[in-house]
């Protein structure tokens, strides 16, 4: 032993002794005060000491610490747990669990933790909450023990496994037990082989990692079993991965569809190259922001409905601005595509700068309502609620638009005007009014898209720019003037993008898609679904 | 005796009068013009507008203190509109038409590269406040933001030592800063014994908004049984959807921490940070650092912008340091002449906002402390680690084969931005 080793050994021995002393002599009070003093290293020992103390208050205190809700009140050095109540914090005494008045956050000192401590706390809380009456706590405890694999937790896990009634959580405990056994040195071969099959049954990426680690075991039987299990799991996971890419593709496709569907009307049926289309999307997103701010200020209870309330307003705002643009600029430019392009591009800059002046250049936060946050598992695919609702919403908008075009007088007039303007005019249709309404409809739908995109993208003045090129691509690829072409085009491009991304990277993937579209347009200049008949001329 | 004291009083009075006259005369002198070259429109307006505001505040304060060399300072604000060639045009306008004494500006590396020839041709002074990829040193530019060794390398060291990270995802936006930084980091990690299969490099276009499959890839890469971290050089707008997707797919900081070099208080202002608690950022300044100077700076900033919710960030501190250094150098040189200021500014030391000092080094980079902060639920950062002292900016990375032999020293007699210590000659790769 080198002198420094001896020294380190002595220091750790002293620390251990001191700790043991503290644990014996110290009541809950000292244990908790230890949590709040010293550096991150000291805090780690304090957390473990508290977790090992067997005190019933240990679990809530550690949870509060993990969630950043444990404070020291400078006035009397009391350790308190805070719960946000408006601008104030409702305090409870950490030691007794009794109410301890209120205070503002600035008046308290938060007990700081870092990532490493967060992990330590989760593990500690995991073993403390194995027998919690709350099934969600038991499940998360089982999951954390599954990943942590500490041999010392085995008796507790086995005890919890025997006591568990819920079948799903029982399986989670069995998996945690298997994972610990597979990692431990003193389990028998038969136990380990059984553990491998249990872990294989879990079937996710974490299980895969453990099996691969076990596949390098020195024991031939375990090695063979783990290799076989990892191999078959790999195949299952590959299938899930493909399914996941399809889902991501559909999700991206729905975003493209939403962005492009308004353009399919203004550009597709009216033939206006509308470069300000993206800004209509942006206006929709800002409308959502304003609606949320108003709701937060005057009726916070309605917050979950804010997105729904924003929908008609965004449609109106974008639609009215669309009608104004058509009446004031575009109607003078029909039949002059190049001039329209330049004029609408100028308009897009004007709108961007106007929003920048009013709302400032920084991103605005549009929060997700509770029914759009979180995710659920379908097999091994993580489906987020937000994305799911956007897919549903895109399809809904599409269906309503088809209905409007096919079943309403306005739709009839629109189709008549696009197919043969002089004839429609001769039949008594007021074509300028129809033009304005069509443009307003297209813009309004872009506004609806903005409400949805505010959930997944930055609400900034540049929001629209990111979508304008993609929107034109979808409309041209799908077939100008054909709504079903837009639907299929968006989905196809979305899925193609998501299958290319993992292999080629996001940048090259985008380039490949563009090259493909260029080649495709060479072969079929009118897109996937060319419109037949008079409109073609 | 009486006569003597009378004489003395007379002399003092005369002196006072002369001083007052000089003061009055100073008011009539032409103001010193200071150029502000930040985008106020276009994609970069989100970050750069704040820097324009902070410069106006600093100039305003200096004027309240009586200006500089007895003359008032006057800000000349131009808008290069996030358009790189326009940066060069506006820089020329500032130097030739407005005859500014110094320019504070630029954010992206490409805008800096675009104005560089203009500043060298017209012998102007540029103070550049943003962290950048290094591999550059110009006689006319002062780099007050972090070089890679003042941000990226310490951050990687922190993750390696304190969180035991073994597997690395280097994710960035596809342009020069992330590409060069990742090249340096890759070389550094390999030197530290990280195998090639434990490094995943991913680039995305500007403003990338659909992160689903890339985040899923990261999740997959991170489930190989070794502790994994993401080093993010993702820039600007793409960050918000990236972090949202991380939260959506349930990637917690304790499983796969993300350390970012371009995400500060300003960028977090647009997102709900509760699901992001524990993800990291490496900077040389955080708003949450408690020092008297910083508290005063924040108070002044909120009062100047008349908005109690405005946050401060790292490039703002860099501009404050750069401006104070320039003021000191001008006082030292007694003139705003660029050549005199370039000579005078080396070695100038001003306090930074985190309790230390920033000194201008001969390579035109400054000394900075490196701080690692964890994102908190309120959009601020908690400092969890910091370098014991200030780190000197290293313009030519020691980890890249092309630049490891290069140094820069703008003092006489060397006066060279890319001196090759192996060949002993001025002029290597780069400039």
Short mmCIF file of N, CA, C and O in Angstrom, two decimals, chain B residues 145-154 283-284 352 357-359 361 363 365-371 385-394:
data_model
loop_
_atom_site.label_atom_id
_atom_site.label_comp_id
_atom_site.label_asym_id
_atom_site.label_seq_id
_atom_site.Cartn_x
_atom_site.Cartn_y
_atom_site.Cartn_z
N UNK B 145 -16.30 36.08 -26.43
CA UNK B 145 -17.05 34.86 -26.11
C UNK B 145 -16.07 33.72 -25.87
O UNK B 145 -14.86 33.91 -25.92
N UNK B 146 -16.61 32.53 -25.60
CA UNK B 146 -15.74 31.41 -25.25
C UNK B 146 -15.15 30.74 -26.48
O UNK B 146 -15.81 30.61 -27.50
N UNK B 147 -13.88 30.34 -26.38
CA UNK B 147 -13.28 29.42 -27.36
C UNK B 147 -13.64 28.00 -26.91
O UNK B 147 -14.08 27.81 -25.78
N UNK B 148 -13.45 26.97 -27.78
CA UNK B 148 -13.88 25.63 -27.39
C UNK B 148 -13.32 25.16 -26.05
O UNK B 148 -14.00 24.48 -25.29
N UNK B 149 -12.08 25.54 -25.73
CA UNK B 149 -11.52 25.06 -24.46
C UNK B 149 -12.12 25.79 -23.26
O UNK B 149 -11.85 25.42 -22.13
N UNK B 150 -12.91 26.83 -23.51
CA UNK B 150 -13.55 27.53 -22.40
C UNK B 150 -15.00 27.11 -22.24
O UNK B 150 -15.75 27.71 -21.49
N UNK B 151 -15.44 26.12 -23.00
CA UNK B 151 -16.83 25.71 -22.91
C UNK B 151 -16.99 24.22 -23.15
O UNK B 151 -17.38 23.47 -22.27
N UNK B 152 -16.64 23.77 -24.36
CA UNK B 152 -16.93 22.39 -24.75
C UNK B 152 -16.08 21.39 -23.97
O UNK B 152 -16.61 20.43 -23.40
N UNK B 153 -14.77 21.61 -23.92
CA UNK B 153 -13.89 20.62 -23.30
C UNK B 153 -14.18 20.48 -21.80
O UNK B 153 -14.35 19.35 -21.30
N UNK B 154 -14.30 21.59 -21.04
CA UNK B 154 -14.63 21.41 -19.61
C UNK B 154 -15.97 20.71 -19.40
O UNK B 154 -16.12 19.93 -18.45
N UNK B 283 -21.60 27.46 -19.83
CA UNK B 283 -21.41 28.86 -20.21
C UNK B 283 -20.35 29.47 -19.31
O UNK B 283 -19.82 28.81 -18.42
N UNK B 284 -20.10 30.74 -19.52
CA UNK B 284 -19.17 31.45 -18.65
C UNK B 284 -19.91 32.39 -17.72
O UNK B 284 -19.31 33.11 -16.94
N UNK B 352 -15.52 40.52 -14.16
CA UNK B 352 -16.68 39.91 -14.81
C UNK B 352 -17.82 39.85 -13.79
O UNK B 352 -17.66 40.31 -12.66
N UNK B 357 -12.08 38.07 -12.70
CA UNK B 357 -11.62 39.12 -13.61
C UNK B 357 -11.43 38.55 -15.01
O UNK B 357 -11.04 37.40 -15.19
N UNK B 358 -11.72 39.37 -15.99
CA UNK B 358 -11.44 39.01 -17.38
C UNK B 358 -10.26 39.84 -17.85
O UNK B 358 -10.26 41.05 -17.69
N UNK B 359 -9.26 39.16 -18.42
CA UNK B 359 -8.08 39.85 -18.90
C UNK B 359 -7.94 39.60 -20.40
O UNK B 359 -8.14 38.48 -20.86
N UNK B 361 -5.95 38.74 -23.46
CA UNK B 361 -4.69 38.06 -23.67
C UNK B 361 -4.08 38.49 -25.01
O UNK B 361 -4.78 39.05 -25.86
N UNK B 363 -3.53 36.88 -27.54
CA UNK B 363 -4.17 36.26 -28.71
C UNK B 363 -5.56 36.84 -28.97
O UNK B 363 -6.34 36.28 -29.73
N UNK B 365 -8.07 36.86 -27.13
CA UNK B 365 -9.14 36.14 -26.42
C UNK B 365 -9.01 36.53 -24.95
O UNK B 365 -7.98 37.03 -24.53
N UNK B 366 -10.07 36.25 -24.16
CA UNK B 366 -10.03 36.69 -22.77
C UNK B 366 -10.08 35.50 -21.81
O UNK B 366 -10.37 34.38 -22.22
N UNK B 367 -9.78 35.78 -20.55
CA UNK B 367 -9.87 34.72 -19.55
C UNK B 367 -11.30 34.66 -19.02
O UNK B 367 -11.93 35.69 -18.83
N UNK B 368 -11.78 33.43 -18.84
CA UNK B 368 -13.17 33.25 -18.41
C UNK B 368 -13.26 32.08 -17.46
O UNK B 368 -12.56 31.09 -17.65
N UNK B 369 -14.15 32.14 -16.46
CA UNK B 369 -14.44 30.93 -15.69
C UNK B 369 -15.41 30.06 -16.50
O UNK B 369 -16.18 30.60 -17.30
N UNK B 370 -15.35 28.76 -16.34
CA UNK B 370 -16.32 27.89 -17.03
C UNK B 370 -17.30 27.37 -16.00
O UNK B 370 -16.90 26.81 -14.98
N UNK B 371 -18.58 27.56 -16.25
CA UNK B 371 -19.61 27.13 -15.32
C UNK B 371 -20.50 26.10 -15.98
O UNK B 371 -20.85 26.23 -17.14
N UNK B 385 -21.14 23.12 -11.02
CA UNK B 385 -19.69 22.92 -11.06
C UNK B 385 -19.07 24.13 -11.70
O UNK B 385 -19.68 24.76 -12.57
N UNK B 386 -17.86 24.50 -11.31
CA UNK B 386 -17.16 25.52 -12.06
C UNK B 386 -15.65 25.36 -11.93
O UNK B 386 -15.17 24.74 -10.98
N UNK B 387 -14.93 25.87 -12.92
CA UNK B 387 -13.48 25.74 -12.88
C UNK B 387 -12.97 26.55 -11.70
O UNK B 387 -13.52 27.61 -11.38
N UNK B 388 -11.90 26.08 -11.05
CA UNK B 388 -11.39 26.77 -9.87
C UNK B 388 -10.98 28.20 -10.18
O UNK B 388 -11.12 29.09 -9.35
N UNK B 389 -10.43 28.47 -11.35
CA UNK B 389 -10.05 29.84 -11.69
C UNK B 389 -10.50 30.15 -13.10
O UNK B 389 -11.34 29.45 -13.65
N UNK B 390 -9.95 31.22 -13.67
CA UNK B 390 -10.31 31.55 -15.04
C UNK B 390 -9.45 30.75 -16.02
O UNK B 390 -8.31 30.42 -15.75
N UNK B 391 -10.05 30.44 -17.17
CA UNK B 391 -9.36 29.69 -18.21
C UNK B 391 -9.01 30.64 -19.35
O UNK B 391 -9.83 31.46 -19.74
N UNK B 392 -7.80 30.52 -19.89
CA UNK B 392 -7.39 31.37 -21.00
C UNK B 392 -7.93 30.77 -22.30
O UNK B 392 -7.81 29.58 -22.53
N UNK B 393 -8.53 31.60 -23.13
CA UNK B 393 -9.07 31.12 -24.40
C UNK B 393 -7.96 30.63 -25.32
O UNK B 393 -6.96 31.31 -25.49
N UNK B 394 -8.15 29.44 -25.89
CA UNK B 394 -7.15 28.87 -26.79
C UNK B 394 -7.70 28.94 -28.20
O UNK B 394 -8.60 28.18 -28.56
#
